[in-house]
């Protein structure tokens, strides 16, 4: 599927498969597929000679809902805000200001990060833990 094509670095095949998914009315599946492909790529690439071998810690950040110009109209509408809150429940401090994500990124790319590699860091107010529970895979 889409994930496999992405991981094989076959952009034309990934796009073709994504179009097929969208045409059958399952376009919403592409979001989770792209997240999965990125997480798998980060884990694989992080330990490669190009990244770890060069001393570069490669990780990814998975934010929850970030208060931004893109989300403002959606969150201003009470009905849509409830939809977002149910889809991405963030029990720790609610939706995030952009600076929250920036702080996590700042540490990840700093000299202080000497050993974290291949991780997806959820800066999401607990959304991932709420939605998946104790399951880690």
CSV table of C-alpha atoms in Angstrom, one decimal:
chain,number,residue,atom,x,y,z
A,1,UNK,CA,0.0,0.0,0.0
A,2,UNK,CA,0.9,3.6,0.5
A,3,UNK,CA,3.2,3.0,3.5
A,4,UNK,CA,5.2,0.4,1.7
A,5,UNK,CA,5.7,2.7,-1.4
A,6,UNK,CA,6.8,5.5,0.9
A,7,UNK,CA,9.3,3.3,2.7
A,8,UNK,CA,10.7,2.1,-0.7
A,9,UNK,CA,11.2,5.8,-1.6
A,10,UNK,CA,8.8,5.3,-4.6
A,11,UNK,CA,7.0,8.6,-4.8
A,12,UNK,CA,5.1,7.8,-8.0
A,13,UNK,CA,3.7,4.5,-6.6
A,14,UNK,CA,2.8,6.2,-3.3
A,15,UNK,CA,0.9,8.9,-5.1
A,16,UNK,CA,-0.9,6.4,-7.3
A,17,UNK,CA,-1.9,4.3,-4.3
A,18,UNK,CA,-2.9,7.4,-2.4
A,19,UNK,CA,-5.2,8.5,-5.3
A,20,UNK,CA,-6.8,5.0,-5.3
A,21,UNK,CA,-7.4,5.3,-1.6
A,22,UNK,CA,-9.0,8.7,-2.0
A,23,UNK,CA,-11.1,7.6,-5.0
A,24,UNK,CA,-12.7,4.8,-3.0
A,25,UNK,CA,-13.7,7.4,-0.4
A,26,UNK,CA,-11.1,6.5,2.3
A,27,UNK,CA,-8.9,9.5,2.0
A,28,UNK,CA,-9.0,9.9,5.8
A,29,UNK,CA,-6.8,6.8,6.0
A,30,UNK,CA,-4.0,8.6,4.3
A,31,UNK,CA,-3.3,10.7,7.4
A,32,UNK,CA,-2.6,7.7,9.6
A,33,UNK,CA,-0.7,6.0,6.7
A,34,UNK,CA,1.6,9.0,6.3
A,35,UNK,CA,2.2,9.1,10.1
A,36,UNK,CA,3.1,5.4,10.1
A,37,UNK,CA,5.4,5.8,7.1
A,38,UNK,CA,7.2,8.7,8.7
A,39,UNK,CA,7.6,7.0,12.1
A,40,UNK,CA,9.0,3.8,10.4
A,41,UNK,CA,11.4,5.8,8.2
A,42,UNK,CA,12.7,7.8,11.3
A,43,UNK,CA,13.4,4.6,13.2
A,44,UNK,CA,15.2,3.0,10.2
A,45,UNK,CA,17.1,6.1,9.2
A,46,UNK,CA,18.1,7.2,12.7
A,47,UNK,CA,20.5,4.3,13.2
A,48,UNK,CA,22.0,4.6,9.7
A,49,UNK,CA,25.6,5.7,9.0
A,50,UNK,CA,24.2,8.8,7.4
A,51,UNK,CA,22.5,9.9,10.7
A,52,UNK,CA,23.8,8.1,13.8
A,53,UNK,CA,27.1,7.5,12.1
A,54,UNK,CA,27.5,11.2,11.5
A,55,UNK,CA,26.5,12.0,15.1
A,56,UNK,CA,23.1,13.4,14.2
A,57,UNK,CA,20.2,12.4,16.4
A,58,UNK,CA,17.2,11.9,14.1
A,59,UNK,CA,13.7,12.0,15.8
A,60,UNK,CA,10.2,13.2,14.9
A,61,UNK,CA,7.7,15.3,16.8
A,62,UNK,CA,4.0,14.5,16.7
A,63,UNK,CA,2.1,17.5,18.0
A,64,UNK,CA,-1.5,17.4,19.0
A,65,UNK,CA,-3.7,20.4,18.2
A,66,UNK,CA,-1.7,23.5,17.9
A,67,UNK,CA,-3.3,26.9,18.2
A,68,UNK,CA,-2.4,28.6,14.9
A,69,UNK,CA,-4.0,30.5,12.1
A,70,UNK,CA,-4.8,27.2,10.5
A,71,UNK,CA,-6.8,25.9,13.5
A,72,UNK,CA,-8.3,29.2,14.6
A,73,UNK,CA,-11.4,29.1,12.4
A,74,UNK,CA,-12.1,25.5,13.2
A,75,UNK,CA,-11.8,26.0,17.0
A,76,UNK,CA,-13.9,29.2,16.9
A,77,UNK,CA,-16.9,27.2,15.7
A,78,UNK,CA,-18.2,25.4,18.8
A,79,UNK,CA,-19.5,22.4,16.9
A,80,UNK,CA,-16.2,21.8,15.2
A,81,UNK,CA,-14.3,22.5,18.4
A,82,UNK,CA,-16.2,19.6,20.0
A,83,UNK,CA,-15.3,17.4,17.1
A,84,UNK,CA,-11.6,18.3,17.4
A,85,UNK,CA,-11.7,17.8,21.2
A,86,UNK,CA,-13.2,14.3,20.8
A,87,UNK,CA,-10.8,13.4,18.0
A,88,UNK,CA,-7.7,14.7,19.7
A,89,UNK,CA,-8.3,14.8,23.5
A,90,UNK,CA,-5.6,16.7,25.2
A,91,UNK,CA,-6.1,16.3,29.0
A,92,UNK,CA,-2.8,18.0,29.9
A,93,UNK,CA,-3.3,21.7,29.4
A,94,UNK,CA,-5.5,21.4,26.3
A,95,UNK,CA,-4.5,22.7,22.9
A,96,UNK,CA,-0.9,23.8,22.6
A,97,UNK,CA,0.6,27.2,21.7
A,98,UNK,CA,3.3,26.9,19.0
A,99,UNK,CA,6.0,27.6,21.5
A,100,UNK,CA,5.3,24.3,23.2
A,101,UNK,CA,6.3,22.4,20.1
A,102,UNK,CA,9.2,24.7,19.5
A,103,UNK,CA,10.6,24.0,23.0
A,104,UNK,CA,10.6,20.3,22.3
A,105,UNK,CA,12.3,20.8,19.0
A,106,UNK,CA,14.9,23.1,20.5
A,107,UNK,CA,16.0,20.3,22.9
A,108,UNK,CA,15.9,17.6,20.2
A,109,UNK,CA,18.3,19.5,18.0
A,110,UNK,CA,20.5,20.8,20.8
A,111,UNK,CA,23.9,19.6,22.0
A,112,UNK,CA,22.1,18.2,25.1
A,113,UNK,CA,20.5,15.5,23.0
A,114,UNK,CA,23.4,13.1,22.7
A,115,UNK,CA,21.5,9.7,22.7
A,116,UNK,CA,17.9,10.0,21.8
A,117,UNK,CA,17.4,8.7,18.2
A,118,UNK,CA,14.7,7.1,16.2
A,119,UNK,CA,11.9,8.3,18.5
A,120,UNK,CA,8.5,9.9,17.8
A,121,UNK,CA,8.0,12.4,20.6
A,122,UNK,CA,4.3,13.1,21.2
A,123,UNK,CA,3.9,16.7,22.3
A,124,UNK,CA,0.2,16.3,22.4
A,125,UNK,CA,-1.1,16.9,25.9
A,126,UNK,CA,-1.7,13.2,26.4
A,127,UNK,CA,-3.8,12.6,23.2
A,128,UNK,CA,-1.8,9.6,22.0
A,129,UNK,CA,-2.0,8.0,25.5
A,130,UNK,CA,-5.7,8.8,25.8
A,131,UNK,CA,-6.5,7.4,22.4
A,132,UNK,CA,-4.3,4.3,22.5
A,133,UNK,CA,-4.3,3.6,26.3
A,134,UNK,CA,-1.4,1.6,27.6
A,135,UNK,CA,-0.8,-0.1,24.3
A,136,UNK,CA,2.5,0.9,22.8
A,137,UNK,CA,2.4,-0.9,19.5
